[in-house]
Short mmCIF file of C-alpha atoms in Angstrom, two decimals:
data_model
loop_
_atom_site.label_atom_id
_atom_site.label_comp_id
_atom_site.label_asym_id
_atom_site.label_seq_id
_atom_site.Cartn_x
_atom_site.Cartn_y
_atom_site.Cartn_z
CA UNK A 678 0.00 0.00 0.00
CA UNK A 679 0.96 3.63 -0.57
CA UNK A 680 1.54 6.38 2.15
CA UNK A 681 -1.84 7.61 0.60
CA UNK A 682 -3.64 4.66 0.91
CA UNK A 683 -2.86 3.71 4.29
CA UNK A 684 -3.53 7.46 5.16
CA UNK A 685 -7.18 6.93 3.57
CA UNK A 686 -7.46 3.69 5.12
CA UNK A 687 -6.80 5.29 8.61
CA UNK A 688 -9.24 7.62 7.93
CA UNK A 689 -11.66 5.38 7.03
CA UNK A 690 -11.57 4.15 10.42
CA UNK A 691 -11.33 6.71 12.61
CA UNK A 692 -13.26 9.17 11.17
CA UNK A 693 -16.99 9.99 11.81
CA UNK A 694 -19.61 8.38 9.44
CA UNK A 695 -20.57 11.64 8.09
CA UNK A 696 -16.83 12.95 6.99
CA UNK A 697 -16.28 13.23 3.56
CA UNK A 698 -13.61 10.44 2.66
CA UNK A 699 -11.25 11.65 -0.02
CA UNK A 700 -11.46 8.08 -1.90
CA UNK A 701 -15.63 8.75 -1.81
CA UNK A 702 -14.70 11.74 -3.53
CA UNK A 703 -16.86 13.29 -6.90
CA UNK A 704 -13.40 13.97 -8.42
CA UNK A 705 -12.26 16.61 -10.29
CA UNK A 706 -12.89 18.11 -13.90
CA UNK A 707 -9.84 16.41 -15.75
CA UNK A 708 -8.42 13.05 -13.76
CA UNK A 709 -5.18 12.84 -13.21
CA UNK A 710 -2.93 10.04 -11.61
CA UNK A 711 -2.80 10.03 -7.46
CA UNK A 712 -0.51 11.10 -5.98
CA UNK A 713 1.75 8.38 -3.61
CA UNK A 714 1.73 10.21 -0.38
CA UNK A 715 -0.99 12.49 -0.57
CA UNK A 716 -4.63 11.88 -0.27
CA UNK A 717 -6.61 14.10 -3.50
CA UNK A 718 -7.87 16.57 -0.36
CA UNK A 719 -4.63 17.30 1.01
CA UNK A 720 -3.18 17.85 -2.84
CA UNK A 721 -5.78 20.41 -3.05
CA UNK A 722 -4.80 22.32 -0.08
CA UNK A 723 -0.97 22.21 -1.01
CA UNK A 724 -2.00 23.67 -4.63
CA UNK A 725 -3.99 26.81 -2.66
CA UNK A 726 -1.33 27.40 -0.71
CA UNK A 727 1.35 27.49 -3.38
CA UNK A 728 -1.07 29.81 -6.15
CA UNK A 729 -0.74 33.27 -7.09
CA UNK A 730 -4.21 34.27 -5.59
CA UNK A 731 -3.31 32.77 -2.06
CA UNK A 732 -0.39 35.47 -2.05
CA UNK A 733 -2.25 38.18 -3.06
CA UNK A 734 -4.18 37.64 -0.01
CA UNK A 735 -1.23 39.16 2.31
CA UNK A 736 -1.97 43.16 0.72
CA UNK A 737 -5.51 42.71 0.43
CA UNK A 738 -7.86 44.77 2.99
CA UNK A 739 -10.03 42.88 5.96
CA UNK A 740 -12.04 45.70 7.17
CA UNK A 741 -9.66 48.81 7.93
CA UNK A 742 -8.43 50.18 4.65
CA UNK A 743 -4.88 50.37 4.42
CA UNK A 744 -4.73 50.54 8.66
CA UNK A 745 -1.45 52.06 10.13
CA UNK A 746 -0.05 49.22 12.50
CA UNK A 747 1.65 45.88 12.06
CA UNK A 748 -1.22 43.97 13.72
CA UNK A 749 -4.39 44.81 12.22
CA UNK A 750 -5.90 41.95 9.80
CA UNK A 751 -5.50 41.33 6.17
CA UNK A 752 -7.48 39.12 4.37
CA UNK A 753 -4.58 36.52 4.58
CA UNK A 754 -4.17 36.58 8.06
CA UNK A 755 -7.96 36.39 8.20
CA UNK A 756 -7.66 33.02 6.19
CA UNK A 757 -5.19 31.47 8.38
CA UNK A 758 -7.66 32.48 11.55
CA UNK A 759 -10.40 30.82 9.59
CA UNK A 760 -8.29 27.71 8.59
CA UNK A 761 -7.30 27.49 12.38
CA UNK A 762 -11.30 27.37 13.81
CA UNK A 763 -12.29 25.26 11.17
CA UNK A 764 -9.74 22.72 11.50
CA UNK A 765 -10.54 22.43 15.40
CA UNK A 766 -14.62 22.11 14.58
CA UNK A 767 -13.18 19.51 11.87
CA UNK A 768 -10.79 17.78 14.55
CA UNK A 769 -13.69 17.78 17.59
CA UNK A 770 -16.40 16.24 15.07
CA UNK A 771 -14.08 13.75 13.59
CA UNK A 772 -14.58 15.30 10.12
CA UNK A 773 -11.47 14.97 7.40
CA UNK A 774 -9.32 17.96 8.56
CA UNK A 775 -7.79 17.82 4.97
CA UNK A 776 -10.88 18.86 3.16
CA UNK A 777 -11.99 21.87 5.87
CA UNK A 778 -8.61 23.19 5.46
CA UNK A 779 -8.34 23.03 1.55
CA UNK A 780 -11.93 24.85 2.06
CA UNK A 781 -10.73 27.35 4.29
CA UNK A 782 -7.72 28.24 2.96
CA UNK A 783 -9.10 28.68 -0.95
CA UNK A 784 -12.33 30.37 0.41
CA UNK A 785 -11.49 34.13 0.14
CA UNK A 786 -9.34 33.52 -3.22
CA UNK A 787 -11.96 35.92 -5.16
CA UNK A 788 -12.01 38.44 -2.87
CA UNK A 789 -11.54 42.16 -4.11
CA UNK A 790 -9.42 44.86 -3.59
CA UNK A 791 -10.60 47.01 -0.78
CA UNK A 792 -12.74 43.99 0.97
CA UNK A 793 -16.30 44.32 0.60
CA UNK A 794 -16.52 48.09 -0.71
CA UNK A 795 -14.65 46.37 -3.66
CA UNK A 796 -16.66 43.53 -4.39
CA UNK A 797 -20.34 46.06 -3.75
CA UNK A 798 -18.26 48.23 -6.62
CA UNK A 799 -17.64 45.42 -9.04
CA UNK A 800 -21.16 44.03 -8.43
CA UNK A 801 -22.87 47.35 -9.22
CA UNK A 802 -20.79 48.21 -12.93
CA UNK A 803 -20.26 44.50 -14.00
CA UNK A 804 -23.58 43.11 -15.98
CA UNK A 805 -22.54 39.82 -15.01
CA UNK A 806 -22.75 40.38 -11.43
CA UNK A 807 -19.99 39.91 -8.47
CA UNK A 808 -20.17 37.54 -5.59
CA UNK A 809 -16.60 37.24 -4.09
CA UNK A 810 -17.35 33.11 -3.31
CA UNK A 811 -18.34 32.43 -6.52
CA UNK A 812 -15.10 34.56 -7.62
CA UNK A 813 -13.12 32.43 -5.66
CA UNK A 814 -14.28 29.02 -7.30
CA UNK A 815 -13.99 31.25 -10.37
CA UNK A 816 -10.19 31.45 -9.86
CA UNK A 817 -9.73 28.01 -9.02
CA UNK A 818 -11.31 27.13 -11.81
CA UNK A 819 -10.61 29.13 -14.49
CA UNK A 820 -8.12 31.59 -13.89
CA UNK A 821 -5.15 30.27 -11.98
CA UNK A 822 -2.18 28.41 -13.59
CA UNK A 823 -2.65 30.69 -17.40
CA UNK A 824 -6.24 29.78 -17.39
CA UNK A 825 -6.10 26.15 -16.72
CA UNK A 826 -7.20 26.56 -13.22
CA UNK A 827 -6.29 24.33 -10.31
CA UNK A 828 -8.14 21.17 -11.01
CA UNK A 829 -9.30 20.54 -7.59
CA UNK A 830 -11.85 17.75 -6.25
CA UNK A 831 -15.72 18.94 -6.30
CA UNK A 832 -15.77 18.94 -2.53
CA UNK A 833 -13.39 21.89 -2.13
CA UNK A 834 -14.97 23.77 -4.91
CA UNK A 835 -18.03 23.25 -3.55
CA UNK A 836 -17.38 24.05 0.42
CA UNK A 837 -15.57 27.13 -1.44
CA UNK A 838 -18.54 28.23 -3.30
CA UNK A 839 -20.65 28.11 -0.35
CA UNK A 840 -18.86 29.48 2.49
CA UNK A 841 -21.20 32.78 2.47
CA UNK A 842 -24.26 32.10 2.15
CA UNK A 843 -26.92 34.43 3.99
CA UNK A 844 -29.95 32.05 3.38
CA UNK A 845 -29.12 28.94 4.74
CA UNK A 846 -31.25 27.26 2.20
CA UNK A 847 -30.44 23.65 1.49
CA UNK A 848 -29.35 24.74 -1.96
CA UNK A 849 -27.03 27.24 -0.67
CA UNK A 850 -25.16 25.14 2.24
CA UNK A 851 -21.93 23.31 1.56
CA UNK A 852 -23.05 19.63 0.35
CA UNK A 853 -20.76 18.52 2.96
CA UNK A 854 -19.99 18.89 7.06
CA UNK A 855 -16.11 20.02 6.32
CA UNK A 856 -17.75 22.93 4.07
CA UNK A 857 -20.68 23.60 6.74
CA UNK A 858 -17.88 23.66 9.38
CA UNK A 859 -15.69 26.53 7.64
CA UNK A 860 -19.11 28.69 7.21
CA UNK A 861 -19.37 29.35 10.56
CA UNK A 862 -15.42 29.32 10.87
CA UNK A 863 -15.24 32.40 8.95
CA UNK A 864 -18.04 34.42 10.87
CA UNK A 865 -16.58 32.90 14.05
CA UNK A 866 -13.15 34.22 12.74
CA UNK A 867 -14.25 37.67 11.06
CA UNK A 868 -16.10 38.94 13.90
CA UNK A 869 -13.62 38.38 17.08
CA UNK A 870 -10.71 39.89 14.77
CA UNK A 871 -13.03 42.77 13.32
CA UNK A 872 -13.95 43.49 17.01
CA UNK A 873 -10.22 43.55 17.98
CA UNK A 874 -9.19 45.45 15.23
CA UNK A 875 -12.07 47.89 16.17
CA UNK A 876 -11.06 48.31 19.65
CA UNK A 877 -7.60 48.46 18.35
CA UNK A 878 -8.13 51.73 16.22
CA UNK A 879 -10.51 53.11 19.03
CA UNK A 880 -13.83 53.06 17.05
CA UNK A 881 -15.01 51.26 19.68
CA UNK A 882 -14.55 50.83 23.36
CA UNK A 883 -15.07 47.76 26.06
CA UNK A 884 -18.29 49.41 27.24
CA UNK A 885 -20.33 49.52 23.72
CA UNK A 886 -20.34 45.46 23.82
CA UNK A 887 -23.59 44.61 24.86
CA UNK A 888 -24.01 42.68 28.05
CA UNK A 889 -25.90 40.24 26.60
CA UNK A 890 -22.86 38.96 24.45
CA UNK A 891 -20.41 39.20 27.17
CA UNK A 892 -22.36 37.31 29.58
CA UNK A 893 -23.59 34.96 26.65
CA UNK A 894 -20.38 34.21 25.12
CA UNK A 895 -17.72 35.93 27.01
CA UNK A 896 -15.68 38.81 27.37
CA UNK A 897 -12.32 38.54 25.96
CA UNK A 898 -11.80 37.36 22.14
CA UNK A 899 -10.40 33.85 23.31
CA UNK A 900 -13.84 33.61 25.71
CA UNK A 901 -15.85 33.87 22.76
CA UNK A 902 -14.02 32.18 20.33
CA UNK A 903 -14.27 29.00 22.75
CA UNK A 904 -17.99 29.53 23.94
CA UNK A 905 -18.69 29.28 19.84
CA UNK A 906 -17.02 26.24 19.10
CA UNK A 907 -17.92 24.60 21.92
CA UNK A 908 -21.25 24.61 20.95
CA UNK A 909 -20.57 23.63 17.33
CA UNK A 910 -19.35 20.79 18.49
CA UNK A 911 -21.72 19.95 21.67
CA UNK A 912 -24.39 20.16 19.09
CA UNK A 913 -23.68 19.00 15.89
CA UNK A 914 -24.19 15.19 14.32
CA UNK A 915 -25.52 14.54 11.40
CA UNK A 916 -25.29 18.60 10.51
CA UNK A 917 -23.18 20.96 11.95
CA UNK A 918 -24.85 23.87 14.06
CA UNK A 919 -25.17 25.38 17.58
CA UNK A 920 -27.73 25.32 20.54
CA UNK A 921 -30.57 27.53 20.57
CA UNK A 922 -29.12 30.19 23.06
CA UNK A 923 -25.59 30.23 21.35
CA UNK A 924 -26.77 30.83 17.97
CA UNK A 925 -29.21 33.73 19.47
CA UNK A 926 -26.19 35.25 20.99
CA UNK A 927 -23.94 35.05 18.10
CA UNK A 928 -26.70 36.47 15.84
CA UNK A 929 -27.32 39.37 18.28
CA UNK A 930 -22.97 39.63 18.21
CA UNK A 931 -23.18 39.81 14.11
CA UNK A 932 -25.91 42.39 14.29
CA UNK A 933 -24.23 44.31 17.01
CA UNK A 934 -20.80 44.63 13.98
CA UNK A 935 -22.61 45.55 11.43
CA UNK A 936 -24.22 48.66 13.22
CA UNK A 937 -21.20 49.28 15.01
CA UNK A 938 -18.70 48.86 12.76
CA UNK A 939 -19.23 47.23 9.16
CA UNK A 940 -21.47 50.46 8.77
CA UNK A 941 -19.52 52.63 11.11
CA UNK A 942 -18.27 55.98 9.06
CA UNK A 943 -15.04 56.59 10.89
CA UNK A 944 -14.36 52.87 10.02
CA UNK A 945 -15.56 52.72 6.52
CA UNK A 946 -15.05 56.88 5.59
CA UNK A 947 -12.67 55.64 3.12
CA UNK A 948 -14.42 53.42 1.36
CA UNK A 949 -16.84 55.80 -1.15
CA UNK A 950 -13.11 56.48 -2.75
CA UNK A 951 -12.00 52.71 -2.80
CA UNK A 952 -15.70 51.68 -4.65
CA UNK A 953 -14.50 55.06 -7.09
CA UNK A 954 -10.79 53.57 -8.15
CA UNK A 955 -12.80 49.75 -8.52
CA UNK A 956 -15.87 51.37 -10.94
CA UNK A 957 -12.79 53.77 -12.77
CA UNK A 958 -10.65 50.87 -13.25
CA UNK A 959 -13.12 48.33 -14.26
CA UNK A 960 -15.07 51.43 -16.88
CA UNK A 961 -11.41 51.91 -18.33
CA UNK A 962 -10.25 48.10 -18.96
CA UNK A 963 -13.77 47.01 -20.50
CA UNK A 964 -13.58 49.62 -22.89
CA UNK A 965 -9.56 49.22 -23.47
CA UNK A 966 -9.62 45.28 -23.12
CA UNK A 967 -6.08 45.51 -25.61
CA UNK A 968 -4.66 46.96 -22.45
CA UNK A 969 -5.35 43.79 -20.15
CA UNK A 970 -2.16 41.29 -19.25
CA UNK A 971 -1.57 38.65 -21.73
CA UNK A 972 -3.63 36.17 -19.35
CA UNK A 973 -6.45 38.13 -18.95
CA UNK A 974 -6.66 38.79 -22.93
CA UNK A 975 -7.07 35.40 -23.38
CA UNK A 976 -10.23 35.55 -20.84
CA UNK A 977 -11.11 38.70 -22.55
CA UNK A 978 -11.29 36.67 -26.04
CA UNK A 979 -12.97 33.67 -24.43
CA UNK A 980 -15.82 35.29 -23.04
CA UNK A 981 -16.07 38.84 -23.03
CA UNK A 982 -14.08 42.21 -22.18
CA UNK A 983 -16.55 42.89 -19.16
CA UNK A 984 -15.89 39.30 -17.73
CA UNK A 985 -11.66 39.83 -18.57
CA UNK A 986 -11.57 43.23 -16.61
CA UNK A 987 -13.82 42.01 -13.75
CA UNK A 988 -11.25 39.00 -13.27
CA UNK A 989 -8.66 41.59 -13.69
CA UNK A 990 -9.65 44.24 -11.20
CA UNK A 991 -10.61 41.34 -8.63
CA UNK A 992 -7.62 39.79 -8.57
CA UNK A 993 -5.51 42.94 -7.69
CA UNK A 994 -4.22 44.02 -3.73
CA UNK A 995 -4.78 47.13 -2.61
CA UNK A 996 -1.81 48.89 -3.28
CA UNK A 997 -1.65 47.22 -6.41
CA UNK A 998 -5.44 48.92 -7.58
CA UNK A 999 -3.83 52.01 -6.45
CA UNK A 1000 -0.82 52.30 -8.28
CA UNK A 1001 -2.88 51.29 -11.41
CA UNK A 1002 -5.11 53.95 -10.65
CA UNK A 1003 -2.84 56.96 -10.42
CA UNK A 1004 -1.38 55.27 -13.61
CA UNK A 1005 -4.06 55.65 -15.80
CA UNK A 1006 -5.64 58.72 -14.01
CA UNK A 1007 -3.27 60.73 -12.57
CA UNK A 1008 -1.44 63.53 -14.06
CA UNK A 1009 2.47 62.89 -13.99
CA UNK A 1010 4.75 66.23 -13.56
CA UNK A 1011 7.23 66.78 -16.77
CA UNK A 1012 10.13 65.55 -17.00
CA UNK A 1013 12.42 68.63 -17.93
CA UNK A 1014 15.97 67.97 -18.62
#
């Protein structure tokens, strides 16, 4: 037997009866050979981690836009925080930790520039639409590796294309419980760190938590963190979810952000002139498609130039959108000699 197959063997085993076994898997688009020590689930991780998109993540923006400090969030540190919490749900439940962390780690790869301001901006000028998780199965897909994509198993695309959902509609969960498990991962992850980062920067302060989530869930990050898993896992069998109570709290917590700080205008004050350099960008490459990198021309002749300049614009960090920006837009000083 190979490494692999006594790894999948093991698994088979010791796992729960409703992880996803990589040797159960639906496969992926084009077959290709397995590999000798790695199971097809932990090949897919090792691909996200080593792509193009997955690097991009380090210089793209969480919630603070361009924040002065060395320890507010990016969106890759957010992804490791996510990967981390998932893989302990996945670890507790006895669920293949090799499939939630392929999921976790590929499930921002689509983000935009500028976090959500840049996806609302390429959602409102693009006529096909934005959705930053169906971007992200969109790079793996189609985009990464010169177009060929990354060729990975259905099960990662499919926990990737669902990790967002806001009606949790049996055709919009993750088909299976390593997918389920990194949806609540990521809220789990996005609003202890957003809170920090708030309190961090002063927007908020220790007082405007409500009670009722302190005494709920806890008072310090960890506190909360723990209360949250720990009833993910007290509660969950054949689906993953929490107790009544818990998921009332963490509702009322997610509610609590949003008014406090997703929508907060000394957080987001910046963010009318990020959604400006997304629309300007995306308005000049549609109608200059010739202007695109080689690998987006090829998308751009493929499909169309609105789809090429969405991937484009998507696909860039922060400072790179910038830079591109006062490139195209703004005036340059002569050069007298």
């Amino acid at each position: 037997m190979t490494i692999r197959e006594q790894t999948q063997e093991i698994q088979a085993r010791t796992l729960s009866k409703y992880a996803s076994l990589s040797q159960n898997s639906l496969g992926r688009e084009r077959p290709v050979e397995d590999c000798p020590l790695r199971t097809p689930y932990a090949r897919d991780r090792d691909r996200i981690l080593h792509c193009k998109s997955f690097r991009r993540l380090m210089h793209k923006t969480q919630v603070f836009l361009s924040p002065e400090g060395d320890h507010y969030r990016t969106r890759l540190t957010h992804t490791l925080e996510v990967s981390q919490i998932a893989r302990t749900i996945a670890v507790a439940l006895r669920l293949n930790e090799e499939l939630t962390e392929a999921i976790a780690l590929g499930h921002d790869l689509g983000h935009t520039p500028f976090g959500h301001a840049g996806e609302r901006a390429l959602a409102q000028v693009c006529p096909h639409g934005f959705s930053h998780a169906q971007q992200s199965v969109r790079v793996v897909e189609r985009i990464e590796n010169d177009g060929a994509g990354l060729n990975l198993t259905w099960e990662v695309r499919n926990g990737i294309g669902c990790h967002s959902y806001s009606n949790p509609s049996p055709e919009g969960r993750a088909r299976t419980l390593e997918g389920r498990a990194v949806y609540f991962a990521d809220k789990i992850a996005y609003l202890n760190h957003d809170l920090e980062d708030a309190l961090r920067a002063k927007v908020l302060t220790q007082d405007d938590i409500p009670w009722t989530i302190k005494y709920a869930l806890g008072r310090t990050k960890s506190q909360r963190i723990t209360a949250l898993i720990t009833s993910l896992v007290e509660n969950s069998g054949e689906d993953v979810g929490m107790d009544k109570a818990t998921a009332e709290a963490f509702a009322q917590f997610n509610s609590f952000m949003y008014e406090a700080v997703y929508l907060n205008p000394v957080a987001k004050g910046e963010e009318g002139k990020a959604e400006e350099v997304v629309k300007s960008l995306y308005r000049h490459f549609a109608e200059h498609p010739q202007e695109l990198p080689d690998e987006y021309q090829a998308i751009y002749e493929r499909e169309d130039a609105a789809r090429a300049a969405c991937d484009y614009i998507s696909g860039m960090s922060d400072r790179y959108a910038v830079a591109t920006y006062e490139r195209l837009f703004v005036p340059r000083p002569w050069e007298i000699y």
